[in-house]
Amino acid sequence: MSTLVVLALLLFLHLLAIFTTTKISFFCNGSTYVGCIESERQALMRFKQDLTDPSNRLDSWNNIIDHGDCCANWVGVVCDKFTGHVLELHLRNPVNTNPFTDDVSDSDEYGAYERSMLGGKINPSLLDLKHLIYLDLSNNDFQGTQIPGFFSFMRNLRYLNLSGAGFMGMIPHQLGNLSNLQYLGLGQNYWDILRVENLSWLSGLSRLKHLDLSVVDLSKSSDWLLVINKLPSLEVLRLSGCQLHHFPPLSTANFSSLAILDLSNNQFDSSLTPSWIFGLSDLVFLDLHTNIFKGSIPDGLQNLTRLRHLDLSDNHFNSSIPNWLCKFGYLEDLSLSYNRLLRGTISSDLEDLTSSIKTLDLSFTRIEGRIPRSFGRLCKLKSVILSEVKLSQEISEVLDIFSGCVSHGLEALNLDSSQLSGLLTNQLQNFKNLNTLRLRNNSISCPIPLSLGELSSLISFDLSYNKLNGPIPFSLGKLSSLRDLSLSYNKLDSHIPLSLGQLSSLRNLDLSYNKLVGNLFEIHLANLTRLTNFVVSGNSLVLKVGPNWVPPFQLERLHLSSCHIGPQIPLWLHSQKSLFFLEISNSRIVDAIPSWFGNYHPNFFT
């Protein structure tokens, strides 16, 4: 071998050693970076081209930013940092408010949710992402299309979430081929119904831990429970609103590790909750609300000592509240509401309730009696709902019970129609975190205390149908978060304070049927840009605005009965294109109704 050949070979081996050492060093230091694989980048681009994207959520998916590197800053794309393969697509609607599952009273919130929906067509180019293990398209709107059958070829998927994404029709049974799935979400398609003939295909998903079929039509799947019983790894099962009406025979459940079970909004009419549920000792969440369960609350439930959430509301239970509930040392949320035959007293059944309780709802039952003093020790309480419960107590006493440690965390207090009397006192100022206060339809008789203005977190406040007197305090103008204010059917007098015009978050304002007097000026209304319902009927008010005034709001309901707004229909109503209910009887209008008024507002009372 020539000297030159030997030298060349030695140089090559030296360079190879340097390269190998450097590469190993990069990997060991975690500093290596492999960019997006070209074929997968092209697959994502084809996928994007078939989508509609009103809010341009996927603007970062282009060929310019990061030289088209989909692993760098493309929204929702997660790659393997060593191989560059696309592993995950997180394309869930980023707006948290879902109008179909949340209480949405703000059209702006709904609009933001709607604009953030992806739609269009799902391109089969996803099949080129052969290493994809995670796909989330939930809470978008694919406008009634069927779930693509080609999903069944994405055999590496461990997570598939299509909940609330606007799919309809038959769920492809080929999804049962995705044997690696641990999470399957197909629920909450409220506007378009998904359905199945049977659930036998689920038996192929032996690794499944989370199954959500909420609102999927399972009425023809008589073997639903027997099939699900073949999923031993199941931890979460959500079958709310699935049109289920009976339980197939099952003594013991194989999915003994189940932690969350939701069978709400079905048509179960058994007098006893099925015994297999009583054996789910790891259960922390049980929701059976809105069924037709009858008889006593079953004693077998006391075996579920790890429960944190128990919802038995809107059934036909007719017993008293069982004493064994007090033994639930972890219980945070308890709802027995709308069991209209449920009876007993609060003091004898619940005064020793676990100190972990955060939400207590006993509304619309036959439970009665005073709130016991011991409730003042339930320091974690965030929500107390006792509407339609016959408390026969003074409101000052109730506030006194909750004014200790409870007041620091309490967020919602609903005592509507609870036979409360007495005076609303300055103890209210202790409840700094209160966002909902409902005392409607009681016999509270006093002026509204100035201290109410200290509740800076208050969003909803209802004191209607009481015996309140005196003026509306100017301090209400400090409640900058207030959305709903109802003081109707009281004996409030004097003028409406100008400070109410500072409530820029206000949506609903009802001051009707009091003894309010004086003028409503533009300054009262100038900052109420979000107002949708304005109700001041039954007072002696005069609406005084300039002839060219343009309201800052778009109303849906307007009640001005018995107010002086005449002699003509106010011209500013011409701008209220969203108005669907108008009451202006006895408002001193004597001139003819203009032709434009009937065209814009066909639903009104004069």
XYZ file of C-alpha atoms in Angstrom:
606
model
C 0.000 0.000 0.000
C 1.440 3.391 -0.953
C 2.286 5.997 1.656
C -0.308 8.390 0.236
C -3.064 5.782 0.549
C -2.085 5.044 4.148
C -2.044 8.751 5.031
C -5.428 9.270 3.384
C -6.901 6.328 5.297
C -5.531 7.618 8.615
C -6.962 11.100 7.898
C -10.359 9.624 7.100
C -10.402 7.594 10.328
C -9.391 10.686 12.304
C -12.163 12.812 10.804
C -14.679 10.016 11.359
C -13.696 9.851 15.031
C -14.119 13.627 15.408
C -17.538 13.556 13.708
C -18.746 10.608 15.805
C -17.559 12.190 19.070
C -19.167 15.512 18.172
C -22.484 13.864 17.224
C -22.563 11.873 20.461
C -21.774 15.037 22.372
C -24.677 16.876 20.695
C -27.108 14.124 21.643
C -25.805 13.853 25.209
C -26.081 17.597 25.723
C -29.598 17.637 24.264
C -28.500 20.356 21.825
C -29.024 18.517 18.551
C -31.863 19.710 16.318
C -33.442 17.930 13.382
C -35.866 20.002 11.335
C -39.155 19.099 9.735
C -39.165 16.201 7.283
C -40.068 17.498 3.822
C -42.722 14.883 3.005
C -44.490 15.567 6.305
C -44.301 19.330 5.817
C -45.958 18.909 2.425
C -48.643 16.690 4.002
C -49.432 19.390 6.548
C -49.639 22.029 3.824
C -52.136 19.911 1.859
C -54.114 19.364 5.057
C -54.216 23.119 5.710
C -55.313 23.964 2.151
C -58.560 22.031 2.576
C -59.439 23.741 5.876
C -61.388 26.930 6.441
C -59.694 29.126 9.032
C -61.658 32.364 9.672
C -59.345 33.641 12.406
C -56.120 32.630 10.611
C -55.064 30.356 13.444
C -52.732 28.495 11.101
C -50.957 31.553 9.669
C -47.658 30.195 10.922
C -48.067 27.180 8.604
C -46.283 28.605 5.569
C -43.126 28.276 3.546
C -41.532 31.532 4.648
C -41.341 31.528 8.434
C -38.402 29.380 9.597
C -37.866 28.353 5.936
C -40.954 26.157 6.118
C -39.722 24.224 9.155
C -42.972 22.778 10.581
C -41.202 21.674 13.772
C -40.030 25.178 14.708
C -42.943 27.532 15.276
C -45.940 26.072 13.474
C -48.906 26.392 15.822
C -50.145 23.074 17.169
C -47.387 20.944 15.637
C -45.155 18.857 17.921
C -42.225 16.898 16.477
C -39.744 14.368 17.753
C -36.648 16.516 18.383
C -34.271 13.728 17.360
C -35.988 12.327 14.245
C -38.045 15.337 13.082
C -41.182 13.235 12.616
C -44.504 14.964 13.415
C -45.886 13.296 16.533
C -48.787 15.506 17.644
C -51.349 17.933 16.169
C -53.034 20.144 18.790
C -55.782 21.886 16.784
C -58.511 22.214 19.409
C -60.429 25.503 19.299
C -58.240 27.715 21.527
C -61.173 29.797 22.808
C -62.093 28.147 26.112
C -65.744 29.231 26.121
C -67.957 26.614 24.482
C -71.544 27.906 24.033
C -72.887 24.337 24.051
C -71.322 23.324 27.365
C -70.809 26.606 29.209
C -73.163 29.325 30.373
C -72.474 31.907 27.687
C -74.384 35.160 28.045
C -71.990 37.324 26.062
C -72.383 37.469 22.291
C -68.770 38.634 22.030
C -67.583 35.431 23.702
C -69.719 33.328 21.389
C -68.463 35.253 18.362
C -64.839 34.686 19.339
C -65.521 30.977 19.772
C -67.259 30.740 16.402
C -64.540 32.637 14.537
C -61.851 30.347 15.950
C -63.452 27.202 14.535
C -61.610 25.335 11.851
C -63.840 23.798 9.203
C -63.848 22.526 5.653
C -62.508 19.113 4.678
C -60.024 16.771 6.365
C -57.444 15.837 3.756
C -56.191 12.207 3.694
C -52.672 13.649 3.591
C -52.714 13.067 7.357
C -51.941 9.448 6.478
C -48.455 10.591 5.463
C -47.784 11.481 9.101
C -46.919 7.875 9.843
C -45.568 8.597 13.331
C -48.565 10.653 14.509
C -49.690 9.585 17.981
C -51.879 12.565 19.004
C -54.682 14.258 17.027
C -57.028 16.826 18.597
C -59.625 18.534 16.357
C -62.177 19.148 19.106
C -64.587 22.110 19.323
C -64.240 23.035 15.659
C -67.003 22.844 13.039
C -66.795 20.372 10.182
C -70.431 21.156 9.377
C -72.123 17.799 9.551
C -69.592 15.771 7.597
C -68.902 12.191 8.560
C -65.869 11.130 10.553
C -63.311 10.174 7.869
C -62.925 6.425 7.558
C -59.211 6.789 6.776
C -58.594 7.647 10.451
C -58.706 3.884 11.007
C -55.360 3.527 9.145
C -53.536 5.851 11.552
C -52.483 2.862 13.606
C -49.996 4.684 15.859
C -52.628 7.032 17.296
C -52.862 6.969 21.070
C -55.023 10.092 21.407
C -57.955 10.997 19.130
C -60.310 13.805 20.148
C -63.122 14.818 17.779
C -65.541 16.011 20.478
C -67.732 18.977 19.619
C -66.290 19.196 16.105
C -69.559 19.127 14.148
C -69.375 15.600 12.781
C -72.562 13.642 12.179
C -73.800 10.312 10.910
C -72.536 6.843 11.663
C -69.311 6.448 13.611
C -67.057 4.257 11.435
C -66.626 0.932 13.206
C -63.150 0.709 11.663
C -61.961 2.992 14.485
C -61.803 -0.262 16.405
C -58.587 -0.990 14.456
C -56.742 1.739 16.378
C -55.485 -0.745 18.923
C -53.000 1.730 20.462
C -55.692 4.259 21.402
C -55.723 5.328 25.023
C -58.047 8.356 24.561
C -61.121 8.496 22.318
C -63.330 11.598 22.406
C -66.412 11.654 20.141
C -68.819 13.489 22.413
C -70.780 16.740 22.595
C -71.663 17.121 18.916
C -74.853 18.911 19.992
C -75.947 20.310 16.685
C -75.247 17.142 14.651
C -75.939 13.718 16.114
C -73.472 10.872 15.834
C -74.860 7.365 16.153
C -73.869 3.711 16.155
C -75.717 0.478 15.485
C -73.630 -1.303 18.119
C -70.431 -0.855 20.073
C -68.803 -4.200 19.355
C -65.945 -2.422 17.557
C -64.838 -0.971 20.896
C -63.621 -4.392 22.015
C -60.501 -3.911 19.870
C -59.407 -0.928 21.990
C -58.087 -2.854 24.972
C -55.679 -0.055 25.989
C -58.395 2.582 26.172
C -58.318 4.705 29.325
C -60.638 7.593 28.363
C -63.891 7.138 26.407
C -66.260 10.041 25.745
C -69.379 9.279 23.690
C -71.556 12.041 25.172
C -74.650 12.779 23.058
C -73.872 9.923 20.659
C -77.121 8.043 19.933
C -76.654 4.627 21.560
C -80.357 3.745 21.648
C -79.831 0.736 19.333
C -76.776 -0.508 21.183
C -78.390 -2.833 23.713
C -75.061 -4.430 24.619
C -73.283 -1.150 25.447
C -72.360 -2.087 29.010
C -71.211 -5.621 28.187
C -68.874 -4.305 25.467
C -67.464 -1.537 27.642
C -66.894 -4.119 30.366
C -64.204 -5.608 28.094
C -62.049 -2.480 28.471
C -60.070 -3.272 31.632
C -57.871 -0.149 31.527
C -60.785 2.314 31.437
C -60.455 5.254 33.841
C -62.928 7.775 32.353
C -66.341 6.911 30.873
C -68.674 9.672 29.681
C -72.048 8.595 28.237
C -74.150 11.681 28.947
C -77.219 12.191 26.740
C -76.853 8.907 24.851
C -80.579 7.950 24.942
C -79.839 4.978 27.194
C -82.793 3.565 29.105
C -81.759 0.271 30.682
C -78.741 -1.522 32.123
C -77.789 -4.906 30.656
C -77.254 -7.493 33.423
C -73.843 -7.046 35.026
C -72.925 -7.921 38.585
C -69.295 -6.778 38.680
C -67.433 -4.372 36.426
C -64.055 -5.390 34.977
C -63.078 -1.729 34.651
C -62.451 -1.514 38.396
C -59.950 1.326 37.975
C -62.693 3.682 36.711
C -62.332 7.135 38.293
C -64.933 9.176 36.346
C -68.411 7.939 35.385
C -70.972 10.217 33.725
C -74.361 8.670 32.855
C -76.343 11.897 33.108
C -79.155 13.023 30.772
C -80.375 9.551 29.913
C -83.675 7.754 30.624
C -82.712 5.234 33.292
C -85.803 4.549 35.389
C -84.497 1.892 37.752
C -85.580 2.162 41.372
C -82.069 1.103 42.385
C -78.770 2.294 41.005
C -77.084 -0.772 39.401
C -74.995 -2.748 41.890
C -71.897 -2.821 39.651
C -71.477 0.901 40.310
C -71.205 0.244 44.038
C -68.061 -1.814 43.442
C -66.137 0.990 41.717
C -64.092 1.816 44.796
C -61.695 4.139 42.917
C -64.518 6.363 41.651
C -63.976 10.077 42.353
C -66.651 11.509 39.995
C -70.200 10.165 39.635
C -72.839 12.064 37.659
C -76.345 10.558 37.360
C -78.302 13.792 36.995
C -81.413 14.091 34.795
C -82.579 10.486 34.773
C -85.666 8.873 36.308
C -84.124 7.060 39.267
C -86.792 6.430 41.919
C -87.093 5.468 45.566
C -84.471 6.019 48.229
C -80.967 7.205 47.552
C -79.298 3.763 47.490
C -77.154 2.833 50.483
C -74.695 1.081 48.171
C -73.300 4.477 47.221
C -71.706 4.758 50.657
C -69.053 2.272 49.462
C -67.686 4.988 47.159
C -65.781 6.747 49.907
C -63.291 8.408 47.549
C -65.960 10.429 45.750
C -65.224 14.104 45.224
C -68.167 14.862 42.935
C -71.649 13.387 43.369
C -74.557 14.660 41.261
C -77.947 12.967 41.751
C -80.003 15.999 40.739
C -83.164 16.013 38.623
C -84.324 12.483 39.484
C -87.274 11.090 41.454
C -85.563 10.143 44.719
C -88.091 10.441 47.549
C -86.136 9.642 50.727
C -84.450 11.926 53.204
C -80.767 12.800 52.875
C -78.815 9.764 54.141
C -76.587 10.294 57.156
C -73.739 8.319 55.568
C -73.008 11.269 53.293
C -71.226 12.807 56.260
C -68.601 10.032 56.023
C -67.412 11.137 52.582
C -64.127 12.654 53.648
C -63.135 13.868 50.165
C -66.490 15.112 48.837
C -66.194 18.521 47.163
C -69.362 18.817 45.072
C -72.801 17.554 46.112
C -75.985 18.201 44.145
C -79.370 16.747 45.086
C -81.390 19.514 43.440
C -84.660 19.011 41.514
C -85.521 15.861 43.432
C -88.877 17.373 44.287
C -89.848 14.519 46.615
C -86.595 14.556 48.588
C -87.399 15.542 52.156
C -85.903 16.118 55.576
C -84.127 18.936 57.342
C -80.755 20.504 56.803
C -79.713 20.490 60.444
C -80.258 16.792 61.149
C -78.766 15.471 57.935
C -75.948 17.774 56.885
C -74.562 19.675 59.852
C -71.576 17.294 60.103
C -70.879 17.346 56.379
C -67.253 16.889 55.485
C -65.107 20.009 55.651
C -63.866 19.402 52.080
C -67.205 20.453 50.548
C -66.977 23.273 47.961
C -70.352 23.155 46.189
C -73.668 22.320 47.862
C -76.913 22.354 45.868
C -80.166 21.291 47.567
C -82.441 23.543 45.538
C -85.993 22.610 44.464
C -86.485 19.852 47.014
C -88.769 19.456 50.032
C -85.851 19.903 52.389
C -86.516 22.536 55.022
C -85.154 23.949 58.254
C -82.605 26.549 59.232
C -79.032 26.628 57.993
C -77.121 25.245 60.997
C -74.369 27.229 62.698
C -71.938 24.398 61.965
C -72.006 25.401 58.291
C -69.751 28.262 59.313
C -66.948 25.706 59.712
C -67.136 24.569 56.067
C -64.299 26.882 55.128
C -63.835 25.571 51.569
C -67.384 26.404 50.459
C -67.468 28.221 47.126
C -71.092 27.775 46.050
C -74.274 27.380 48.137
C -77.559 26.910 46.256
C -80.643 26.574 48.445
C -83.312 28.145 46.254
C -86.879 26.964 46.986
C -85.699 25.486 50.322
C -87.909 26.651 53.217
C -85.319 28.205 55.488
C -87.665 30.576 57.372
C -84.630 32.504 58.567
C -83.480 36.115 58.675
C -80.991 37.040 55.993
C -78.760 38.711 58.588
C -78.453 35.400 60.447
C -77.516 33.551 57.262
C -74.837 36.117 56.453
C -73.574 35.907 60.009
C -73.181 32.100 59.731
C -71.141 32.451 56.555
C -69.233 35.601 57.526
C -66.278 33.742 59.102
C -63.877 31.600 57.091
C -66.606 30.794 54.547
C -66.887 34.414 53.411
C -63.276 34.472 52.194
C -63.852 31.892 49.451
C -67.607 31.974 48.789
C -68.275 32.790 45.128
C -71.984 32.023 44.687
C -74.905 32.292 47.124
C -78.371 31.477 45.770
C -81.236 31.735 48.268
C -84.098 32.504 45.870
C -87.597 31.799 47.250
C -86.288 30.570 50.600
C -88.705 32.443 52.897
C -86.008 34.814 54.141
C -86.936 37.945 56.016
C -85.235 40.767 57.900
C -82.609 43.284 56.894
C -79.721 43.088 54.467
C -76.807 44.269 56.594
C -73.267 45.535 56.088
C -71.976 41.998 56.674
C -72.088 41.748 52.885
C -68.792 43.599 52.636
C -67.019 40.533 54.055
C -67.799 38.470 50.943
C -65.068 39.873 48.709
C -64.993 36.958 46.230
C -68.755 36.727 45.703
C -69.626 36.786 41.998
C -73.267 35.638 42.223
C -75.782 36.795 44.843
C -79.408 35.764 44.341
C -82.032 36.618 46.953
C -85.050 36.808 44.658
C -88.612 36.355 45.933
C -88.135 36.655 49.690
C -89.396 39.124 52.281
C -86.258 41.201 52.790
C -87.293 44.705 53.780
C -84.650 47.407 54.058
C -82.668 49.876 52.018
C -79.863 48.367 49.940
C -76.699 48.851 52.042
C -73.902 51.021 50.686
C -71.456 48.210 51.490
C -72.760 46.265 48.501
C -70.469 48.434 46.405
C -67.466 46.726 48.043
C -68.209 43.420 46.289
C -65.890 44.115 43.385
C -66.124 40.552 42.011
C -69.919 40.615 41.704
C -71.176 39.555 38.249
C -74.836 38.704 38.907
C -77.077 40.308 41.557
C -80.818 39.671 41.937
C -82.902 41.198 44.733
C -86.182 41.296 42.819
C -89.551 40.507 44.400
C -88.684 41.656 47.922
C -89.749 44.611 50.067
C -86.726 46.838 49.585
C -87.182 50.558 50.072
C -85.155 53.723 49.836
C -82.911 54.820 46.963
C -80.663 52.757 44.747
C -77.252 53.417 46.306
C -74.694 55.238 44.154
C -72.095 52.714 45.359
C -73.474 50.151 42.878
C -71.586 52.105 40.238
C -68.350 50.663 41.657
C -69.277 47.117 40.577
C -67.269 47.197 37.370
C -67.688 43.445 36.700
C -71.486 43.439 37.055
C -73.321 41.861 34.111
C -76.801 41.213 35.507
C -78.671 43.501 37.904
C -82.306 42.922 38.874
C -84.070 45.020 41.514
C -87.597 44.738 40.113
C -90.829 44.508 42.115
C -89.656 46.333 45.223
C -90.446 49.725 46.732
C -87.283 51.543 45.727
C -87.796 55.257 45.289
C -85.948 58.441 44.328
C -83.855 58.888 41.161
C -81.725 56.380 39.309
C -78.151 57.303 40.269
C -75.874 58.477 37.484
C -73.243 56.027 38.736
C -75.165 53.129 37.156
C -74.020 54.549 33.830
C -70.461 53.485 34.741
C -71.343 49.772 34.634
C -69.771 49.131 31.257
C -69.989 45.331 31.657
C -73.761 45.378 32.242
C -75.851 43.155 29.932
C -79.155 42.914 31.770
C -80.705 45.716 33.820
C -84.171 45.310 35.381
C -85.470 48.089 37.632
C -89.156 47.602 36.786
C -92.121 48.087 39.101
C -90.609 50.252 41.794
C -91.328 53.860 42.718
C -88.463 55.406 40.797
C -88.924 58.947 39.543
C -87.120 61.570 37.523
C -85.336 61.707 34.214
C -83.264 59.113 32.390
C -80.634 61.090 30.512
C -78.063 60.137 27.898
C -75.449 60.181 30.657
C -77.254 57.292 32.362
C -76.789 55.182 29.242
C -73.651 56.481 27.565
C -71.242 53.789 28.824
C -73.607 50.795 28.750
C -72.113 49.497 25.519
C -72.932 45.827 26.225
C -76.519 46.279 27.379
C -78.929 43.840 25.698
C -81.948 43.835 28.067
C -83.256 47.098 29.533
C -86.370 46.883 31.711
C -87.703 49.924 33.598
C -91.490 49.514 33.174
C -93.836 50.451 35.989
C -91.971 53.529 37.232
C -92.551 57.254 36.832
C -89.549 57.884 34.637
C -89.049 60.276 31.761
C -86.624 59.303 28.998
C -84.813 62.460 27.916
C -82.341 62.088 25.065
C -81.487 64.347 22.170
C -83.230 63.901 18.785
C -79.971 62.783 17.148
C -78.817 60.494 19.950
C -77.407 57.143 18.834
C -77.347 54.506 21.609
C -74.014 52.780 22.333
C -75.785 49.411 22.677
C -77.843 46.936 20.640
C -80.878 45.852 22.660
C -82.763 42.579 22.389
C -85.493 43.413 24.921
C -86.753 46.851 25.916
C -89.538 47.472 28.438
C -90.594 51.114 28.893
C -94.241 50.633 29.847
C -95.653 53.522 31.908
C -92.552 55.628 31.253
C -92.878 58.980 29.505
C -91.183 58.656 26.106
C -93.823 60.352 23.884
C -95.344 61.952 21.993
C -93.476 60.144 19.166
C -91.799 56.767 18.801
C -88.162 57.693 19.608
C -86.048 57.876 16.474
C -83.139 56.119 18.207
C -85.134 52.861 18.135
C -84.412 52.867 14.389
C -80.836 51.814 15.226
C -81.830 48.785 17.353
C -81.672 46.086 14.687
C -81.422 43.226 17.248
C -84.597 44.180 19.123
C -87.163 41.362 19.217
C -89.332 42.393 22.206
C -90.550 45.896 22.927
C -93.118 47.037 25.477
C -94.098 50.714 25.392
C -97.715 50.680 26.568
C -98.955 53.699 28.542
C -95.907 55.688 27.515
C -97.778 58.789 26.274
C -97.179 58.154 22.595
C -99.910 59.966 20.694
C -98.437 60.380 17.210
C -98.906 57.801 14.488
C -96.460 54.917 14.466
C -93.969 55.552 11.641
C -93.714 53.047 8.801
C -90.024 52.267 9.496
C -90.923 51.066 12.978
C -93.116 48.167 11.877
C -90.542 47.055 9.303
C -87.764 46.802 11.831
C -89.677 45.686 14.902
C -92.684 43.446 14.199
C -92.878 42.123 17.803
C -93.990 44.891 20.123
C -96.742 46.016 22.443
C -97.887 49.627 22.428
